[in-house]
Amino acid sequence: MWGDVGQDWQPDVLGDRFEQLTLPLGIDGEGDVVATLVRHKGRPRLTPGLGVDVLYVHGWSDYFFNRELADFWTRRGARFFALDLRKYGRSIRPGQTPGFITSLDDYDADIEAALDAMGHGLPGSGADCSRGRPLVLLGHSTGGLTLSLWASRHPGRAAALILNSPWLEFQATGLARGAITPLVGLHARVDPKAELPSVDAGFYARSVDKAQSGYWEYNQEWRPLRAFPTHPAWLAAVLAGHAKVQAGLSIDVPVLTLISARSTFATRWSDDMLSSDIVLVVDDIARRALKLGPTVTIDRIDGAIHDVFLSAPEPRARAYAAVASWLAGYAPR
């Protein structure tokens, strides 16, 4: 399928329409490190269609499980892939610290392995099954931050970037980030894997989980109801990424940033949390998105939650319509 000679694609947990490929990345202090590439097996329609390849990257304490998102792209003529980064989801191995990383740049290896398998490897890599199809990057939350940094460092590789509530700034603003960064950095050097205090009350999971107030079923070992514990080295890596965004990136392709129309923060549950972002300050994200590159579109989706593609049906439909509208003007051909 799609020229994948020599690739050992296996059935995926999402069912018959999906396959997964393990991408070995070497060994670290916790053992074997792998990423996992998932692909939608549906054949893209030939005409009319986008004729692009899409690579999706998830956020913190998450993994890819959204079949509807894959269907959206395949119906439009795209080949859809999703990447579970090292130590997330399908890529977690026994004894590993979920999500642990000391630099977001380390994900370059995960992304390059995925692109090589997709046929978008570097010149000379031998991967040629893309047949010139443009590459669209799609990232959620921390995945949006990671892909933004990668696209800025690797001009000419992608043709478009779509961000779903990207974590481009610390929730307590840039001033607070500047104040805490030295303390976090010191803690990261002294005890990089210390467990930081949890601030997750489980409200976001409640807004997503079908068994509670949401619409989605997923593996709660890979996406816990309360997020994975965080660690100083990981937080230092994220804060360093935020600082780079504040300084300004140089993404040379059109960028679409989807965010909710508003944020809600409270210590007790309210139904407002079903129609707003309760993870990020969306106004701060909108401002930071303008630092990504020269061509940035910001679309604020009324009623959306933090992952706009996991929102209630009406705002979710508006989010997909926003992507379709943007593609009409900016889709690579």
Coordinates of C-alpha atoms in Angstrom, one line a residue:
M1 CA 0.0 0.0 0.0
W2 CA 1.3 3.4 -1.1
G3 CA 4.8 2.0 -1.9
D4 CA 5.6 0.8 1.7
V5 CA 7.9 -2.0 0.6
G6 CA 9.9 -3.4 3.6
Q7 CA 7.6 -1.7 6.2
D8 CA 6.0 -3.9 8.8
W9 CA 2.6 -2.3 9.2
Q10 CA 0.4 -4.0 11.7
P11 CA -3.3 -3.8 12.6
D12 CA -4.1 -0.9 14.9
V13 CA -6.3 -0.6 18.0
L14 CA -8.6 1.7 16.1
G15 CA -9.9 -1.1 14.0
D16 CA -9.9 -2.3 10.4
R17 CA -9.4 1.1 8.7
F18 CA -6.1 1.8 10.6
E19 CA -2.7 0.3 10.7
Q20 CA 0.4 1.2 12.8
L21 CA 4.1 1.1 12.2
T22 CA 6.7 1.0 15.0
L23 CA 9.6 3.4 14.5
P24 CA 12.7 2.4 16.5
L25 CA 14.6 5.5 17.9
G26 CA 17.4 3.9 19.9
I27 CA 17.9 3.4 23.6
D28 CA 18.0 5.8 26.5
G29 CA 18.3 5.3 30.3
E30 CA 14.8 3.8 30.4
G31 CA 15.3 1.3 27.6
D32 CA 14.2 1.0 24.0
V33 CA 12.7 4.2 22.6
V34 CA 10.1 4.0 19.8
A35 CA 7.6 6.2 18.1
T36 CA 4.5 4.8 16.4
L37 CA 3.0 6.0 13.1
V38 CA -0.7 5.3 12.5
R39 CA -2.3 5.6 9.1
H40 CA -5.8 5.6 7.8
K41 CA -6.2 2.8 5.2
G42 CA -9.0 4.4 3.3
R43 CA -7.9 5.3 -0.2
P44 CA -8.2 9.0 -0.8
R45 CA -10.6 10.0 -3.6
L46 CA -8.7 10.9 -6.7
T47 CA -10.6 13.9 -8.1
P48 CA -11.3 16.5 -7.1
G49 CA -9.1 16.3 -4.0
L50 CA -6.3 17.9 -2.1
G51 CA -3.6 15.4 -3.0
V52 CA -1.7 16.0 0.2
D53 CA -0.2 14.0 3.0
V54 CA -1.2 15.0 6.6
L55 CA 0.8 14.2 9.7
Y56 CA -1.0 14.8 13.0
V57 CA 0.9 15.1 16.3
H58 CA -1.0 14.9 19.7
G59 CA -0.6 17.0 22.8
W60 CA 0.5 16.3 26.4
S61 CA -0.8 13.2 28.2
D62 CA -2.5 12.1 24.9
Y63 CA -2.4 9.9 21.8
F64 CA -4.2 9.6 18.5
F65 CA -7.7 8.2 18.7
N66 CA -9.9 10.5 16.6
R67 CA -11.2 8.4 13.7
E68 CA -13.4 11.3 12.6
L69 CA -10.4 13.5 12.0
A70 CA -8.8 10.9 9.8
D71 CA -12.1 10.5 7.8
F72 CA -12.3 14.3 7.3
W73 CA -8.9 14.4 5.6
T74 CA -9.3 11.2 3.6
R75 CA -12.6 12.3 2.1
R76 CA -10.8 15.4 0.8
G77 CA -8.2 13.4 -1.0
A78 CA -5.5 13.4 1.7
R79 CA -3.4 10.5 3.0
F80 CA -3.7 10.8 6.8
F81 CA -1.1 9.8 9.3
A82 CA -0.8 10.3 13.0
L83 CA 2.3 10.0 15.2
D84 CA 2.3 8.8 18.8
L85 CA 5.5 10.4 20.0
R86 CA 8.0 8.5 22.2
K87 CA 6.7 7.5 25.6
Y88 CA 3.1 8.3 24.7
G89 CA 0.2 6.1 23.8
R90 CA 1.2 3.2 21.5
S91 CA 4.8 4.1 22.1
I92 CA 5.0 3.7 25.9
R93 CA 7.2 0.8 27.0
P94 CA 7.4 -0.8 30.5
G95 CA 9.5 1.2 32.9
Q96 CA 9.3 4.5 30.9
T97 CA 8.3 7.8 32.3
P98 CA 5.2 8.8 30.2
G99 CA 5.9 11.9 28.1
F100 CA 9.3 12.6 29.5
I101 CA 11.6 14.7 27.4
T102 CA 14.4 17.1 28.1
S103 CA 14.2 19.1 24.9
L104 CA 11.5 19.5 22.4
D105 CA 14.2 19.3 19.7
D106 CA 14.6 15.6 20.6
Y107 CA 11.3 15.0 18.8
D108 CA 13.1 15.7 15.5
A109 CA 14.0 12.1 15.5
D110 CA 10.4 11.0 15.9
I111 CA 9.2 13.3 13.2
E112 CA 12.0 12.4 10.7
A113 CA 11.3 8.7 11.2
A114 CA 7.6 9.3 10.5
L115 CA 8.3 11.4 7.5
D116 CA 10.7 8.9 6.1
A117 CA 8.0 6.2 6.4
M118 CA 5.5 8.5 4.7
G119 CA 7.8 9.1 1.8
H120 CA 8.8 12.6 2.9
G121 CA 12.3 11.8 4.1
L122 CA 15.3 14.0 3.5
P123 CA 17.0 13.8 0.1
G124 CA 18.9 10.6 -0.2
S125 CA 16.9 8.7 2.4
G126 CA 15.4 6.4 -0.2
A127 CA 11.8 7.3 0.7
D128 CA 10.0 8.2 -2.5
C129 CA 6.4 7.0 -2.1
S130 CA 5.0 10.5 -1.6
R131 CA 5.4 11.1 -5.4
G132 CA 5.6 14.9 -4.8
R133 CA 2.5 15.1 -2.6
P134 CA 2.7 18.3 -0.4
L135 CA 3.0 17.8 3.4
V136 CA 0.5 19.3 5.8
L137 CA 1.4 19.3 9.5
L138 CA -1.4 19.2 12.1
G139 CA -0.6 19.6 15.8
H140 CA -2.7 19.8 19.0
S141 CA -1.5 21.7 22.1
T142 CA 2.1 20.6 23.0
G143 CA 2.1 18.9 19.6
G144 CA 1.3 22.2 18.0
L145 CA 4.2 23.9 19.8
T146 CA 6.5 21.0 18.8
L147 CA 5.5 21.2 15.1
S148 CA 5.8 25.0 15.1
L149 CA 9.3 24.9 16.3
W150 CA 10.2 22.0 13.9
A151 CA 8.7 23.9 10.9
S152 CA 10.6 27.0 11.7
R153 CA 13.9 25.0 11.9
H154 CA 13.2 23.0 8.8
P155 CA 12.0 25.5 6.0
G156 CA 10.9 23.9 2.8
R157 CA 9.8 20.6 4.2
A158 CA 6.1 21.3 4.9
A159 CA 3.6 23.1 2.7
A160 CA 1.1 24.2 5.4
L161 CA 0.7 24.1 9.2
I162 CA -2.6 23.7 11.0
L163 CA -2.6 24.2 14.8
N164 CA -5.4 23.0 17.1
S165 CA -5.2 25.0 20.4
P166 CA -1.4 25.1 20.3
W167 CA 0.4 25.6 23.6
L168 CA 2.4 28.6 22.5
E169 CA 2.5 30.4 25.9
F170 CA 2.6 29.5 29.6
Q171 CA -0.8 29.9 31.2
A172 CA 0.4 32.5 33.7
T173 CA 1.7 34.8 30.9
G174 CA 5.1 35.5 29.6
L175 CA 6.1 37.6 32.6
A176 CA 5.4 34.7 34.9
R177 CA 7.2 32.3 32.6
G178 CA 10.3 34.5 32.8
A179 CA 10.1 34.6 36.5
I180 CA 9.8 30.8 37.0
T181 CA 12.1 29.6 34.2
P182 CA 15.3 29.9 36.3
L183 CA 13.7 28.0 39.2
V184 CA 12.4 25.3 36.9
G185 CA 15.8 25.1 35.2
L186 CA 17.6 24.6 38.5
H187 CA 15.1 21.9 39.6
A188 CA 15.6 20.2 36.2
R189 CA 19.3 20.0 36.7
V190 CA 19.1 18.8 40.3
D191 CA 16.2 16.3 40.0
P192 CA 14.9 16.2 36.4
K193 CA 12.3 13.5 37.0
A194 CA 10.9 14.8 40.3
E195 CA 7.1 14.8 40.3
L196 CA 5.7 18.3 40.2
P197 CA 2.4 19.1 42.1
S198 CA -0.6 18.2 40.0
V199 CA -3.0 21.0 39.0
D200 CA -5.4 18.7 37.0
A201 CA -8.7 18.3 38.8
G202 CA -10.0 16.0 36.0
F203 CA -12.3 18.6 34.6
Y204 CA -10.9 18.5 31.0
A205 CA -11.2 14.7 31.0
R206 CA -14.8 15.1 32.1
S207 CA -15.5 17.4 29.2
V208 CA -14.2 14.7 26.7
D209 CA -15.0 11.3 28.3
K210 CA -18.2 9.8 27.0
A211 CA -18.8 8.1 30.3
Q212 CA -19.0 11.6 31.9
S213 CA -20.0 14.7 30.0
G214 CA -18.2 14.3 26.7
Y215 CA -18.5 12.4 23.4
W216 CA -15.4 10.2 23.2
E217 CA -14.2 6.8 24.2
Y218 CA -10.4 6.2 24.5
N219 CA -7.7 4.2 26.3
Q220 CA -7.5 5.7 29.7
E221 CA -4.1 4.2 30.4
W222 CA -2.7 6.1 27.5
R223 CA -4.9 9.2 28.2
P224 CA -5.5 9.3 32.0
L225 CA -8.5 11.0 33.5
R226 CA -6.0 13.1 35.4
A227 CA -3.0 13.8 33.2
F228 CA 0.4 12.1 33.6
P229 CA 2.6 13.5 36.3
T230 CA 4.8 16.3 35.1
H231 CA 8.6 16.7 35.8
P232 CA 11.0 19.7 36.0
A233 CA 13.0 18.7 32.9
W234 CA 9.9 18.3 30.8
L235 CA 8.5 21.7 32.0
A236 CA 11.9 23.4 31.3
A237 CA 11.8 22.0 27.7
V238 CA 8.3 23.4 27.2
L239 CA 9.2 26.8 28.7
A240 CA 12.2 27.0 26.4
G241 CA 9.8 26.4 23.5
H242 CA 7.6 29.2 24.7
A243 CA 10.5 31.6 24.9
K244 CA 11.4 30.8 21.3
V245 CA 7.9 31.5 20.1
Q246 CA 7.9 34.8 22.0
A247 CA 11.1 35.8 20.3
G248 CA 9.5 35.0 16.9
L249 CA 9.6 32.1 14.6
S250 CA 10.2 32.0 10.8
I251 CA 7.6 29.5 9.5
D252 CA 7.7 29.9 5.8
V253 CA 4.2 28.4 5.0
P254 CA 0.6 29.4 5.7
V255 CA -0.5 28.7 9.3
L256 CA -4.0 28.2 10.5
T257 CA -4.6 28.4 14.3
L258 CA -7.9 27.1 15.7
I259 CA -8.8 28.1 19.2
S260 CA -11.9 28.3 21.3
A261 CA -13.6 31.7 21.6
R262 CA -13.0 31.9 25.3
S263 CA -11.3 30.3 28.3
T264 CA -12.8 29.2 31.6
F265 CA -10.9 28.6 34.8
A266 CA -12.5 27.7 38.0
T267 CA -11.9 25.4 41.0
R268 CA -15.4 23.8 40.8
W269 CA -17.0 22.1 37.8
S270 CA -19.5 24.2 35.7
D271 CA -21.2 23.5 32.4
D272 CA -19.2 26.4 30.9
M273 CA -16.3 23.9 30.8
L274 CA -18.1 22.0 28.0
S275 CA -17.9 25.0 25.6
S276 CA -14.6 26.7 26.4
D277 CA -10.9 26.1 26.8
I278 CA -10.1 25.1 30.4
V279 CA -6.4 24.4 29.7
L280 CA -5.0 27.5 27.9
V281 CA -5.7 31.2 27.9
V282 CA -6.9 31.5 24.4
D283 CA -6.3 35.3 24.1
D284 CA -2.6 34.7 24.9
I285 CA -2.4 31.9 22.3
A286 CA -4.0 34.2 19.7
R287 CA -1.3 36.8 20.4
R288 CA 1.5 34.4 20.3
A289 CA 0.3 32.8 17.1
L290 CA 1.1 36.1 15.3
K291 CA 4.7 35.5 16.1
L292 CA 4.9 32.2 14.1
G293 CA 5.4 33.6 10.6
P294 CA 4.2 36.1 8.0
T295 CA 1.0 34.3 7.0
V296 CA -1.1 33.3 10.0
T297 CA -4.9 32.9 10.2
I298 CA -6.6 32.7 13.6
D299 CA -10.1 31.2 13.7
R300 CA -11.9 31.3 17.1
I301 CA -14.5 28.6 17.3
D302 CA -17.5 29.5 19.5
G303 CA -18.3 26.7 21.9
A304 CA -15.1 24.7 21.3
I305 CA -13.1 23.0 24.1
H306 CA -9.3 22.7 24.3
D307 CA -9.2 20.1 21.5
V308 CA -11.5 21.8 19.1
F309 CA -12.0 18.4 17.2
L310 CA -13.3 16.8 20.4
S311 CA -15.9 19.5 21.1
A312 CA -19.7 19.0 21.0
P313 CA -21.1 18.3 17.5
E314 CA -22.0 21.9 16.6
P315 CA -18.7 23.6 17.4
R316 CA -16.8 20.6 16.0
A317 CA -18.6 21.0 12.7
R318 CA -17.7 24.7 12.8
A319 CA -14.1 23.7 13.3
Y320 CA -14.1 21.4 10.3
A321 CA -15.8 24.0 8.2
A322 CA -13.1 26.5 9.2
V323 CA -10.4 24.1 8.0
A324 CA -12.3 23.5 4.8
S325 CA -12.7 27.2 4.2
W326 CA -9.0 27.9 4.9
L327 CA -8.0 25.1 2.6
A328 CA -9.9 26.6 -0.2
G329 CA -7.5 29.5 -0.2
Y330 CA -4.3 28.1 1.2
A331 CA -4.2 24.4 0.4
P332 CA -1.0 23.4 -1.3
R333 CA -1.6 21.9 -4.8

